[in-house]
Coordinates of C-alpha atoms in Angstrom, one line a residue:
M1 CA 70.8 247.2 76.4
N2 CA 74.0 247.8 74.3
T3 CA 76.3 245.8 74.7
L4 CA 79.5 246.0 72.9
L5 CA 80.8 243.4 71.3
V6 CA 84.1 244.3 69.6
N7 CA 86.2 247.7 69.8
V8 CA 88.9 247.5 67.5
Q9 CA 91.3 249.6 65.3
G10 CA 93.8 248.0 62.8
A11 CA 96.4 248.6 60.5
V12 CA 97.7 246.7 56.9
T13 CA 100.0 246.6 54.9
P14 CA 100.3 245.3 50.9
E15 CA 102.2 242.0 52.2
C16 CA 98.1 241.0 54.3
S17 CA 96.8 241.1 51.1
K18 CA 95.5 237.7 50.6
T19 CA 94.4 237.3 54.1
H20 CA 92.1 236.5 56.5
I21 CA 91.5 238.7 60.5
A22 CA 89.7 237.3 62.3
Y23 CA 87.0 238.5 65.4
R24 CA 86.0 235.8 66.9
F25 CA 83.1 237.1 70.2
F26 CA 81.2 235.5 72.1
L27 CA 77.0 236.4 72.8
A28 CA 76.3 236.1 76.0
K29 CA 72.4 236.4 75.0
S30 CA 69.9 235.0 71.9
G31 CA 67.9 237.3 70.1
G32 CA 68.0 241.2 69.4
R33 CA 70.1 242.4 66.8
M34 CA 73.6 243.6 66.0
K35 CA 75.0 245.9 64.3
I36 CA 78.2 245.8 62.8
D37 CA 80.4 249.1 62.2
F38 CA 82.9 248.7 59.5
S39 CA 85.9 251.1 58.1
Y40 CA 88.5 251.8 56.0
S41 CA 90.6 254.1 54.6
P42 CA 92.1 255.2 52.5
K43 CA 89.9 254.1 49.7
N44 CA 92.0 254.8 46.5
L45 CA 96.0 254.1 45.9
E46 CA 96.4 258.8 44.9
D47 CA 101.2 257.8 44.9
G48 CA 100.9 257.3 40.6
A49 CA 104.5 256.1 40.0
K50 CA 103.8 253.2 42.8
A51 CA 100.6 252.4 40.9
K52 CA 102.0 252.2 37.1
M53 CA 105.0 250.1 39.1
L54 CA 102.3 248.4 40.4
I55 CA 100.1 247.6 37.6
E56 CA 103.1 246.8 35.9
Q57 CA 104.2 244.1 38.2
D58 CA 100.9 242.7 37.6
L59 CA 100.6 242.5 33.8
D60 CA 103.8 241.4 33.5
R61 CA 103.2 238.5 36.1
Y62 CA 99.4 237.4 34.0
V63 CA 99.5 238.7 30.9
E64 CA 100.4 236.7 27.8
N65 CA 104.2 237.7 26.7
E66 CA 102.5 238.9 22.9
L67 CA 100.0 241.5 24.6
R68 CA 102.0 242.5 27.4
E69 CA 103.5 245.7 25.1
Q70 CA 99.9 247.4 24.1
A71 CA 98.4 246.2 27.8
K72 CA 101.5 248.6 29.4
S73 CA 101.1 251.0 26.8
N74 CA 97.2 251.2 28.5
W75 CA 98.3 251.6 31.8
Q76 CA 96.0 254.0 33.5
S77 CA 93.3 252.5 32.1
Y78 CA 93.2 250.5 35.2
L79 CA 93.1 254.0 37.8
P80 CA 92.4 254.3 40.4
L81 CA 93.7 251.1 42.5
K82 CA 91.9 250.4 45.4
N83 CA 92.1 248.5 48.6
L84 CA 89.5 246.8 49.3
I85 CA 88.7 245.3 52.6
T86 CA 85.2 243.1 53.2
L87 CA 83.7 240.8 55.6
S88 CA 81.4 238.4 56.3
V89 CA 80.3 236.7 59.6
D90 CA 79.3 233.5 61.0
D91 CA 77.4 232.1 63.8
P92 CA 77.4 229.4 66.3
S93 CA 75.4 227.0 63.6
G94 CA 77.6 228.5 60.8
H95 CA 78.5 231.3 58.0
R96 CA 75.4 233.7 58.3
G97 CA 76.4 236.0 55.1
A98 CA 79.2 238.3 53.4
A99 CA 79.0 241.9 52.3
H100 CA 81.6 242.1 50.3
R101 CA 81.1 245.4 48.9
H102 CA 83.9 248.0 47.3
D103 CA 82.5 250.9 50.7
P104 CA 85.6 251.7 52.6
E105 CA 82.3 252.4 55.4
Q106 CA 79.9 250.5 56.1
H107 CA 76.7 250.1 58.9
L108 CA 75.5 246.8 58.8
F109 CA 72.4 244.6 61.2
I110 CA 71.5 241.2 61.6
S111 CA 68.5 240.4 63.7
G112 CA 65.0 238.1 63.7
L113 CA 63.2 239.9 61.1
E114 CA 65.7 241.2 58.4
S115 CA 69.1 242.5 58.1
S116 CA 71.4 243.5 55.9
P117 CA 71.8 242.4 51.6
G118 CA 74.4 239.5 52.0
L119 CA 73.5 238.3 55.6
S120 CA 70.9 236.2 56.9
K121 CA 68.4 237.5 59.3
G122 CA 67.3 234.8 61.5
A123 CA 66.9 234.8 65.2
L124 CA 70.8 235.9 66.8
Q125 CA 71.9 232.6 68.5
A126 CA 74.4 232.8 72.1
G127 CA 77.4 231.5 71.5
M128 CA 80.7 232.1 69.7
W129 CA 80.1 234.4 66.8
T130 CA 83.1 235.2 64.4
V131 CA 83.3 238.3 62.4
T132 CA 86.5 238.0 59.3
L133 CA 87.6 241.0 57.6
S134 CA 89.1 239.5 53.7
L135 CA 92.0 241.3 52.8
H136 CA 91.7 240.9 48.6
A137 CA 94.1 244.2 47.9
V138 CA 96.2 246.6 49.8
V139 CA 98.3 248.7 47.4
T140 CA 98.6 251.8 49.9
D141 CA 101.1 251.5 52.8
D142 CA 99.3 251.6 55.1
C143 CA 95.5 250.4 56.0
R144 CA 94.1 251.4 58.6
Y145 CA 90.3 249.3 59.5
S146 CA 87.9 249.8 62.4
L147 CA 85.1 247.7 63.7
Q148 CA 82.6 248.0 66.2
I149 CA 80.2 245.2 66.9
W150 CA 77.3 245.5 68.9
H151 CA 74.1 243.7 70.5
E152 CA 71.6 245.3 70.7
E153 CA 69.6 243.3 73.0
D154 CA 65.6 244.7 73.4
H155 CA 65.4 244.9 69.8
G156 CA 63.5 243.0 67.5

């Protein structure tokens, strides 16, 4: 039997960069397999003028004065600017891993015998779980995401 545990869609803006969104859910039955589908869009900032402005702002903030003009003259080398949202998983006992990938669409799983890279295999424990979205960078005016989590009870 498959049980849908989480089904959310959301939207974030540049002001959300460097923050986290946690989704907590209760797993009623131990064992089986957890399937996590996560996606966000758009991946790239297509507005060249906005990209140049953001790059120059960050160069002003992070590059030493004597190197700044040279860096600004080469601003296009930083393109394309990309949204980056990653996720991590915690079970009732602690951290089960992180999927810190650049892919804007991810299909992940955890079970007793195997798991997606970055996530720890091991029996699923009943109790409160958390999937945390880390919003490393949101560079587009609007970035939409979708998260679905299923528990497949009869999967080993």
